[in-house]
Amino acid sequence: MNYTDRMESQTVTTARQQGLNLFRQMMPELVPEGDDVELRDGGFADELGKIGLENLFARLWGRDGLGLRDRSLITVAILIATRAEDELRLHFQIALRNGVTRTELEELIYHSSGYLGYPAAAAARRLAREVFDDTTVGRAAPNGAKARGAHDGT
């Protein structure tokens, strides 16, 4: 192995460890303890987790210049815009761990309706409700109106 290969290998190992540490901080229930976490499962495109860990979490989320809270707000907005529902579901949880409040996420969804359209904002709201287990079913609606999904027994 030449010097360049060794340096590249060390950089990848460092990026992997940095990404693993950061992701574990944001989503501890998804990443087992230890340094020998296997990210590949032998299935189709099994390197995608490794690529995400090293490039997204280590190289982007780990950069100076923005804190994790701000990166979470930006990421959620981008995911709403691209309608990346699986990732959005995960990043709603990460945002809360990074200090973004539910009220701020609500405002982000409201604001996105003006720039991205109502369907994108409504899809984000639906996902957020699933993640937060927060629906209006069975709750009193404002001004005495019937909550969506509420039944009056008739």
Coordinates of N, CA, C and O in Angstrom, one line a residue:
M1 N 0.9 -1.2 0.0 CA 0.0 0.0 0.0 C 0.9 1.2 0.0 O 1.8 1.4 0.8
N2 N 0.7 2.2 -1.0 CA 1.5 3.4 -1.0 C 0.9 4.4 0.0 O -0.1 4.3 0.6
Y3 N 1.7 5.5 0.1 CA 1.3 6.6 1.0 C -0.1 7.1 0.7 O -0.9 7.3 1.7
T4 N -0.4 7.4 -0.5 CA -1.7 7.9 -0.9 C -2.8 7.0 -0.5 O -3.8 7.4 0.1
D5 N -2.7 5.7 -0.7 CA -3.7 4.7 -0.3 C -3.8 4.7 1.2 O -4.9 4.6 1.7
R6 N -2.7 4.7 1.9 CA -2.7 4.7 3.4 C -3.5 6.0 3.9 O -4.3 5.9 4.8
M7 N -3.1 7.1 3.3 CA -3.8 8.4 3.8 C -5.3 8.4 3.5 O -6.1 8.8 4.3
E8 N -5.6 7.9 2.3 CA -7.0 7.8 1.9 C -7.8 6.8 2.9 O -8.9 7.1 3.3
S9 N -7.1 5.7 3.2 CA -7.7 4.7 4.1 C -7.9 5.3 5.5 O -9.0 5.2 6.1
Q10 N -6.9 6.1 6.0 CA -7.0 6.8 7.3 C -8.1 7.8 7.3 O -8.9 7.9 8.2
T11 N -8.2 8.6 6.2 CA -9.3 9.6 6.1 C -10.7 8.9 6.1 O -11.6 9.4 6.7
V12 N -10.8 7.9 5.3 CA -12.1 7.2 5.3 C -12.5 6.6 6.7 O -13.6 6.7 7.1
T13 N -11.5 6.0 7.3 CA -11.7 5.5 8.7 C -12.1 6.6 9.6 O -13.0 6.4 10.4
T14 N -11.4 7.7 9.6 CA -11.7 8.9 10.4 C -13.1 9.4 10.1 O -13.9 9.7 11.0
A15 N -13.4 9.5 8.8 CA -14.7 10.0 8.4 C -15.8 9.0 8.9 O -16.9 9.5 9.4
R16 N -15.5 7.8 8.7 CA -16.5 6.8 9.2 C -16.7 6.9 10.7 O -17.9 6.9 11.1
Q17 N -15.7 7.0 11.5 CA -15.8 7.1 12.9 C -16.5 8.4 13.3 O -17.4 8.4 14.2
Q18 N -16.1 9.5 12.7 CA -16.8 10.8 12.9 C -18.3 10.7 12.6 O -19.1 11.2 13.4
G19 N -18.6 10.2 11.4 CA -20.0 10.1 11.0 C -20.8 9.2 12.0 O -21.9 9.5 12.4
L20 N -20.1 8.1 12.4 CA -20.8 7.1 13.3 C -21.0 7.8 14.6 O -22.1 7.7 15.2
N21 N -20.1 8.5 15.2 CA -20.3 9.2 16.4 C -21.4 10.3 16.4 O -22.2 10.4 17.3
L22 N -21.4 11.0 15.3 CA -22.4 12.1 15.1 C -23.8 11.5 15.0 O -24.7 11.9 15.6
F23 N -23.9 10.4 14.1 CA -25.2 9.8 13.9 C -25.7 9.1 15.2 O -26.8 9.2 15.6
R24 N -24.8 8.5 15.9 CA -25.1 7.9 17.2 C -25.6 8.9 18.2 O -26.5 8.7 19.0
Q25 N -25.0 10.1 18.2 CA -25.5 11.2 19.1 C -26.9 11.7 18.7 O -27.7 11.9 19.6
M26 N -27.2 11.7 17.4 CA -28.5 12.2 17.0 C -29.6 11.1 17.0 O -30.7 11.4 17.2
M27 N -29.2 9.9 16.8 CA -30.2 8.8 16.8 C -29.6 7.5 17.5 O -29.3 6.5 16.9
P28 N -29.4 7.6 18.8 CA -28.7 6.5 19.5 C -29.4 5.2 19.4 O -28.8 4.1 19.5
E29 N -30.7 5.2 19.3 CA -31.5 3.9 19.2 C -31.2 3.1 17.9 O -31.5 2.0 17.8
L30 N -30.7 3.8 16.9 CA -30.5 3.2 15.6 C -29.1 2.6 15.4 O -28.8 1.8 14.5
V31 N -28.1 3.1 16.2 CA -26.7 2.6 16.1 C -26.2 1.9 17.3 O -26.2 2.5 18.4
P32 N -25.9 0.7 17.2 CA -25.4 -0.1 18.3 C -24.0 0.5 18.8 O -23.3 1.1 18.0
E33 N -23.7 0.3 20.1 CA -22.4 0.8 20.6 C -21.3 0.0 20.0 O -21.5 -1.1 19.5
G34 N -20.1 0.6 20.0 CA -18.9 0.0 19.5 C -18.5 0.6 18.2 O -19.2 1.3 17.5
D35 N -17.2 0.3 17.9 CA -16.6 0.9 16.7 C -16.7 -0.1 15.5 O -16.5 0.3 14.4
D36 N -17.1 -1.3 15.7 CA -17.2 -2.3 14.6 C -18.6 -2.5 14.0 O -18.9 -3.6 13.6
V37 N -19.3 -1.4 14.0 CA -20.7 -1.5 13.5 C -20.6 -1.8 12.0 O -19.9 -1.1 11.2
E38 N -21.4 -2.8 11.6 CA -21.4 -3.2 10.2 C -22.5 -2.4 9.5 O -23.7 -2.5 9.9
L39 N -22.1 -1.7 8.5 CA -23.1 -0.9 7.7 C -23.6 -1.6 6.5 O -24.6 -1.1 5.9
R40 N -22.9 -2.6 6.1 CA -23.3 -3.3 4.8 C -24.0 -4.5 5.2 O -23.7 -5.2 6.2
D41 N -25.1 -4.8 4.4 CA -25.9 -6.0 4.7 C -25.8 -7.1 3.6 O -26.5 -8.1 3.7
G42 N -25.0 -6.9 2.6 CA -24.9 -7.8 1.5 C -25.9 -7.8 0.5 O -25.9 -8.5 -0.5
G43 N -26.9 -6.9 0.7 CA -28.0 -6.7 -0.3 C -27.7 -5.7 -1.4 O -26.5 -5.2 -1.5
F44 N -28.6 -5.5 -2.2 CA -28.5 -4.5 -3.3 C -28.0 -3.1 -2.8 O -28.6 -2.6 -1.8
A45 N -27.1 -2.5 -3.4 CA -26.5 -1.2 -3.1 C -26.2 -1.1 -1.6 O -26.5 -0.1 -0.9
D46 N -25.6 -2.1 -1.0 CA -25.3 -2.2 0.4 C -24.3 -1.2 0.9 O -24.1 -1.1 2.1
E47 N -23.6 -0.4 0.0 CA -22.7 0.6 0.5 C -23.3 1.9 0.8 O -22.6 2.8 1.2
L48 N -24.6 2.1 0.5 CA -25.2 3.3 0.6 C -25.2 3.9 2.1 O -25.0 5.1 2.3
G49 N -25.4 3.0 3.0 CA -25.3 3.4 4.4 C -23.9 4.0 4.8 O -23.7 5.0 5.4
K50 N -22.9 3.3 4.3 CA -21.5 3.7 4.5 C -21.2 5.1 3.8 O -20.6 6.0 4.4
I51 N -21.7 5.2 2.6 CA -21.5 6.5 1.9 C -22.2 7.6 2.7 O -21.7 8.7 2.8
G52 N -23.5 7.4 3.1 CA -24.2 8.4 3.9 C -23.5 8.8 5.2 O -23.4 9.9 5.5
L53 N -23.0 7.8 5.9 CA -22.3 8.0 7.1 C -21.1 8.9 6.9 O -20.8 9.9 7.6
E54 N -20.3 8.5 5.9 CA -19.0 9.2 5.7 C -19.2 10.6 5.0 O -18.5 11.6 5.4
N55 N -20.1 10.7 4.1 CA -20.3 11.9 3.4 C -21.3 12.9 4.0 O -21.0 14.1 4.1
L56 N -22.4 12.4 4.4 CA -23.4 13.3 5.0 C -23.1 13.6 6.4 O -23.0 14.8 6.8
F57 N -23.0 12.6 7.2 CA -22.8 12.9 8.7 C -21.4 13.4 9.0 O -21.3 14.4 9.7
A58 N -20.4 12.8 8.5 CA -19.0 13.2 8.9 C -18.7 14.5 8.1 O -18.2 15.5 8.7
R59 N -18.8 14.5 6.8 CA -18.3 15.6 6.0 C -19.2 16.8 5.9 O -18.8 18.0 5.8
L60 N -20.5 16.6 6.0 CA -21.5 17.8 6.0 C -22.0 18.2 7.4 O -21.8 19.3 7.8
W61 N -22.6 17.2 8.1 CA -23.1 17.6 9.4 C -22.0 17.9 10.4 O -22.1 18.7 11.3
G62 N -20.8 17.4 10.1 CA -19.6 17.6 11.0 C -18.9 18.9 10.7 O -17.9 19.2 11.4
R63 N -19.3 19.7 9.7 CA -18.5 20.9 9.4 C -18.8 22.0 10.4 O -19.8 22.0 11.1
D64 N -17.8 22.9 10.5 CA -18.0 24.1 11.3 C -18.8 25.1 10.5 O -19.0 24.9 9.3
G65 N -19.3 26.1 11.1 CA -20.0 27.1 10.4 C -21.5 27.2 10.7 O -22.1 28.3 10.8
L66 N -22.1 26.0 10.9 CA -23.5 26.0 11.4 C -23.6 24.9 12.5 O -22.9 23.9 12.4
G67 N -24.4 25.2 13.4 CA -24.6 24.2 14.5 C -25.6 23.1 14.0 O -26.3 23.2 13.0
L68 N -25.7 22.1 14.8 CA -26.6 20.9 14.5 C -28.1 21.4 14.4 O -28.8 20.9 13.5
R69 N -28.5 22.3 15.2 CA -29.9 22.8 15.2 C -30.2 23.5 13.9 O -31.2 23.2 13.3
D70 N -29.3 24.4 13.5 CA -29.5 25.1 12.2 C -29.5 24.1 11.0 O -30.3 24.2 10.1
R71 N -28.6 23.1 11.1 CA -28.5 22.1 10.0 C -29.8 21.3 9.9 O -30.2 20.9 8.9
S72 N -30.3 21.0 11.1 CA -31.6 20.3 11.2 C -32.7 21.1 10.5 O -33.5 20.5 9.7
L73 N -32.8 22.3 10.8 CA -33.9 23.1 10.2 C -33.7 23.2 8.7 O -34.7 23.0 7.9
I74 N -32.5 23.4 8.2 CA -32.2 23.4 6.8 C -32.6 22.0 6.1 O -33.2 21.9 5.1
T75 N -32.1 21.0 6.8 CA -32.3 19.6 6.2 C -33.8 19.3 6.2 O -34.3 18.8 5.1
V76 N -34.6 19.6 7.2 CA -36.0 19.4 7.2 C -36.7 20.1 6.0 O -37.5 19.6 5.3
A77 N -36.3 21.4 5.8 CA -36.8 22.2 4.7 C -36.5 21.6 3.4 O -37.4 21.5 2.5
I78 N -35.3 21.1 3.2 CA -34.9 20.5 1.9 C -35.7 19.2 1.7 O -36.2 18.9 0.6
L79 N -35.9 18.4 2.8 CA -36.6 17.1 2.7 C -38.1 17.4 2.4 O -38.7 16.6 1.7
I80 N -38.6 18.4 2.9 CA -40.0 18.8 2.6 C -40.1 19.1 1.1 O -41.0 18.7 0.4
A81 N -39.1 19.9 0.6 CA -39.1 20.4 -0.8 C -39.0 19.2 -1.7 O -39.6 19.2 -2.8
T82 N -38.2 18.2 -1.4 CA -38.0 17.1 -2.3 C -38.9 15.9 -2.0 O -38.9 14.9 -2.7
R83 N -39.8 16.1 -1.0 CA -40.8 15.1 -0.6 C -40.1 13.7 -0.3 O -40.6 12.7 -0.7
A84 N -39.0 13.8 0.4 CA -38.2 12.6 0.8 C -38.7 12.1 2.1 O -38.2 12.4 3.2
E85 N -39.9 11.4 2.0 CA -40.6 11.0 3.2 C -39.9 10.1 4.2 O -40.0 10.4 5.4
D86 N -39.2 9.1 3.7 CA -38.4 8.3 4.7 C -37.4 9.1 5.4 O -37.3 8.9 6.7
E87 N -36.6 9.9 4.8 CA -35.6 10.7 5.4 C -36.3 11.8 6.3 O -35.7 12.1 7.4
L88 N -37.4 12.4 5.9 CA -38.0 13.4 6.6 C -38.5 12.8 8.0 O -38.4 13.5 9.0
R89 N -39.1 11.6 7.9 CA -39.5 11.0 9.2 C -38.4 10.9 10.2 O -38.5 11.2 11.3
L90 N -37.2 10.5 9.7 CA -36.0 10.4 10.6 C -35.5 11.7 11.0 O -35.2 11.9 12.2
H91 N -35.5 12.7 10.1 CA -35.0 14.0 10.5 C -35.9 14.9 11.3 O -35.4 15.8 12.0
F92 N -37.2 14.6 11.4 CA -38.0 15.2 12.4 C -37.5 14.8 13.8 O -37.4 15.7 14.7
Q93 N -37.2 13.6 14.0 CA -36.7 13.1 15.3 C -35.3 13.7 15.6 O -35.1 14.1 16.7
I94 N -34.5 13.7 14.6 CA -33.1 14.3 14.7 C -33.2 15.8 15.1 O -32.5 16.3 16.0
A95 N -34.1 16.5 14.4 CA -34.3 17.9 14.7 C -34.7 18.2 16.2 O -34.1 19.1 16.8
L96 N -35.6 17.4 16.7 CA -35.9 17.5 18.1 C -34.7 17.3 19.0 O -34.5 18.0 20.0
R97 N -34.0 16.3 18.7 CA -32.7 16.0 19.5 C -31.7 17.1 19.4 O -30.9 17.3 20.3
N98 N -31.7 17.8 18.3 CA -30.8 18.9 18.0 C -31.3 20.2 18.5 O -30.7 21.3 18.3
G99 N -32.4 20.2 19.3 CA -32.9 21.5 19.9 C -33.9 22.2 19.1 O -34.3 23.3 19.6
V100 N -34.4 21.7 18.0 CA -35.5 22.4 17.3 C -36.8 22.0 18.0 O -37.0 20.9 18.4
T101 N -37.6 23.0 18.3 CA -38.9 22.7 19.0 C -40.0 22.3 18.0 O -39.9 22.5 16.8
R102 N -41.0 21.7 18.6 CA -42.2 21.3 17.8 C -42.8 22.5 17.1 O -43.2 22.5 16.0
T103 N -42.8 23.6 17.9 CA -43.4 24.9 17.4 C -42.6 25.4 16.2 O -43.2 25.8 15.2
E104 N -41.3 25.3 16.2 CA -40.5 25.7 15.1 C -40.7 24.8 13.9 O -40.7 25.3 12.8
L105 N -40.9 23.5 14.1 CA -41.1 22.6 13.0 C -42.5 22.9 12.4 O -42.7 22.8 11.2
E106 N -43.5 23.2 13.2 CA -44.8 23.6 12.7 C -44.7 24.9 11.8 O -45.2 24.9 10.7
E107 N -43.9 25.9 12.3 CA -43.7 27.1 11.6 C -43.0 26.8 10.3 O -43.3 27.4 9.2
L108 N -42.1 25.9 10.3 CA -41.3 25.5 9.1 C -42.3 24.9 8.1 O -42.3 25.2 6.9
I109 N -43.2 24.1 8.5 CA -44.2 23.5 7.6 C -45.2 24.6 7.1 O -45.5 24.6 5.9
Y110 N -45.6 25.5 8.0 CA -46.5 26.6 7.5 C -45.8 27.4 6.4 O -46.4 27.7 5.4
H111 N -44.6 27.8 6.7 CA -43.8 28.6 5.8 C -43.6 27.9 4.5 O -43.6 28.5 3.4
S112 N -43.3 26.6 4.5 CA -43.1 25.8 3.3 C -44.3 25.8 2.4 O -44.2 25.7 1.2
S113 N -45.5 25.9 3.0 CA -46.7 25.9 2.2 C -46.7 27.1 1.2 O -47.2 26.9 0.1
G114 N -46.1 28.2 1.6 CA -46.1 29.4 0.7 C -45.1 29.2 -0.5 O -45.3 29.8 -1.5
Y115 N -44.0 28.5 -0.2 CA -43.0 28.4 -1.2 C -42.9 27.1 -2.0 O -42.5 27.0 -3.1
L116 N -43.4 26.1 -1.3 CA -43.4 24.7 -1.9 C -44.8 24.2 -2.3 O -44.9 23.2 -3.0
G117 N -45.8 24.9 -1.8 CA -47.2 24.5 -2.1 C -47.8 23.7 -1.0 O -47.1 23.1 -0.2
Y118 N -49.1 23.8 -1.0 CA -49.9 23.1 0.1 C -49.6 21.6 0.1 O -49.5 21.0 1.2
P119 N -49.6 20.9 -1.0 CA -49.4 19.4 -1.0 C -48.1 19.0 -0.3 O -48.1 18.1 0.5
A120 N -47.0 19.7 -0.5 CA -45.8 19.4 0.2 C -45.9 19.6 1.7 O -45.4 18.8 2.5
A121 N -46.5 20.7 2.0 CA -46.6 21.1 3.5 C -47.6 20.1 4.1 O -47.3 19.6 5.3
A122 N -48.7 19.7 3.5 CA -49.6 18.7 4.0 C -49.0 17.4 4.2 O -49.2 16.7 5.2
A123 N -48.1 17.0 3.3 CA -47.4 15.7 3.4 C -46.5 15.7 4.6 O -46.4 14.8 5.3
A124 N -45.8 16.8 4.7 CA -44.9 17.0 5.9 C -45.6 17.0 7.2 O -45.2 16.3 8.2
R125 N -46.8 17.6 7.2 CA -47.6 17.6 8.4 C -48.0 16.2 8.8 O -48.0 15.8 9.9
R126 N -48.5 15.5 7.8 CA -48.9 14.1 8.0 C -47.8 13.2 8.6 O -48.0 12.5 9.6
L127 N -46.6 13.4 8.0 CA -45.4 12.6 8.5 C -45.1 13.0 10.0 O -44.8 12.2 10.8
A128 N -45.1 14.3 10.2 CA -44.8 14.8 11.6 C -45.8 14.3 12.6 O -45.4 13.9 13.7
R129 N -47.1 14.3 12.2 CA -48.1 13.7 13.1 C -47.8 12.2 13.4 O -48.0 11.8 14.5
E130 N -47.4 11.5 12.4 CA -47.1 10.1 12.6 C -45.9 9.9 13.5 O -45.9 9.1 14.4
V131 N -44.9 10.7 13.3 CA -43.6 10.7 14.1 C -43.9 11.1 15.5 O -43.5 10.4 16.5
F132 N -44.7 12.1 15.7 CA -45.0 12.6 17.0 C -46.2 12.0 17.6 O -46.6 12.3 18.8
D133 N -46.9 11.1 16.9 CA -48.1 10.4 17.3 C -49.1 11.5 17.8 O -49.7 11.4 18.8
D134 N -49.3 12.5 16.9 CA -50.1 13.7 17.3 C -51.1 13.9 16.2 O -50.9 14.5 15.2
T135 N -52.3 13.4 16.4 CA -53.4 13.7 15.5 C -54.5 14.4 16.2 O -54.6 14.5 17.4
T136 N -55.5 14.9 15.4 CA -56.6 15.5 16.0 C -57.8 14.6 16.2 O -58.8 15.0 16.7
V137 N -57.6 13.3 15.8 CA -58.7 12.4 16.0 C -59.1 12.3 17.4 O -58.3 12.0 18.3
G138 N -60.4 12.5 17.7 CA -60.9 12.4 19.0 C -60.7 13.6 19.9 O -61.1 13.6 21.0
R139 N -60.0 14.6 19.4 CA -59.7 15.8 20.3 C -60.8 16.8 19.9 O -61.3 16.9 18.8
A140 N -61.0 17.7 20.9 CA -61.9 18.8 20.6 C -61.2 19.8 19.6 O -60.0 20.1 19.7
A141 N -61.9 20.2 18.6 CA -61.4 21.1 17.7 C -61.7 22.6 18.2 O -62.6 22.8 19.0
P142 N -61.0 23.5 17.6 CA -61.2 24.9 18.0 C -62.6 25.4 17.7 O -63.2 24.9 16.8
N143 N -63.1 26.3 18.5 CA -64.4 27.0 18.3 C -65.6 26.0 18.3 O -66.5 26.2 17.6
G144 N -65.4 24.9 18.9 CA -66.5 23.9 19.0 C -66.8 23.1 17.7 O -67.7 22.3 17.7
A145 N -65.9 23.3 16.7 CA -66.1 22.5 15.5 C -65.7 21.0 15.8 O -64.9 20.8 16.7
K146 N -66.2 20.2 15.0 CA -65.9 18.7 15.2 C -64.5 18.5 14.6 O -64.1 18.9 13.6
A147 N -63.7 17.8 15.4 CA -62.3 17.4 15.0 C -62.4 16.4 13.9 O -63.4 15.6 13.8
R148 N -61.5 16.4 13.0 CA -61.5 15.5 11.9 C -61.4 14.1 12.4 O -60.6 13.8 13.3
G149 N -62.3 13.3 12.0 CA -62.3 11.9 12.4 C -63.2 11.7 13.7 O -63.4 10.5 14.1
A150 N -63.6 12.7 14.3 CA -64.5 12.6 15.5 C -65.9 12.2 15.0 O -66.4 12.6 14.0
H151 N -66.5 11.3 15.8 CA -67.8 10.8 15.5 C -68.8 11.3 16.6 O -68.5 11.3 17.7
D152 N -70.0 11.6 16.1 CA -71.0 12.0 17.1 C -72.0 10.9 17.4 O -73.0 11.2 18.1
G153 N -71.7 9.7 17.0 CA -72.5 8.6 17.4 C -73.7 8.3 16.4 O -74.5 7.4 16.7
T154 N -73.8 9.1 15.4 CA -74.9 8.9 14.5 C -74.4 8.2 13.2 O -73.3 8.1 12.9

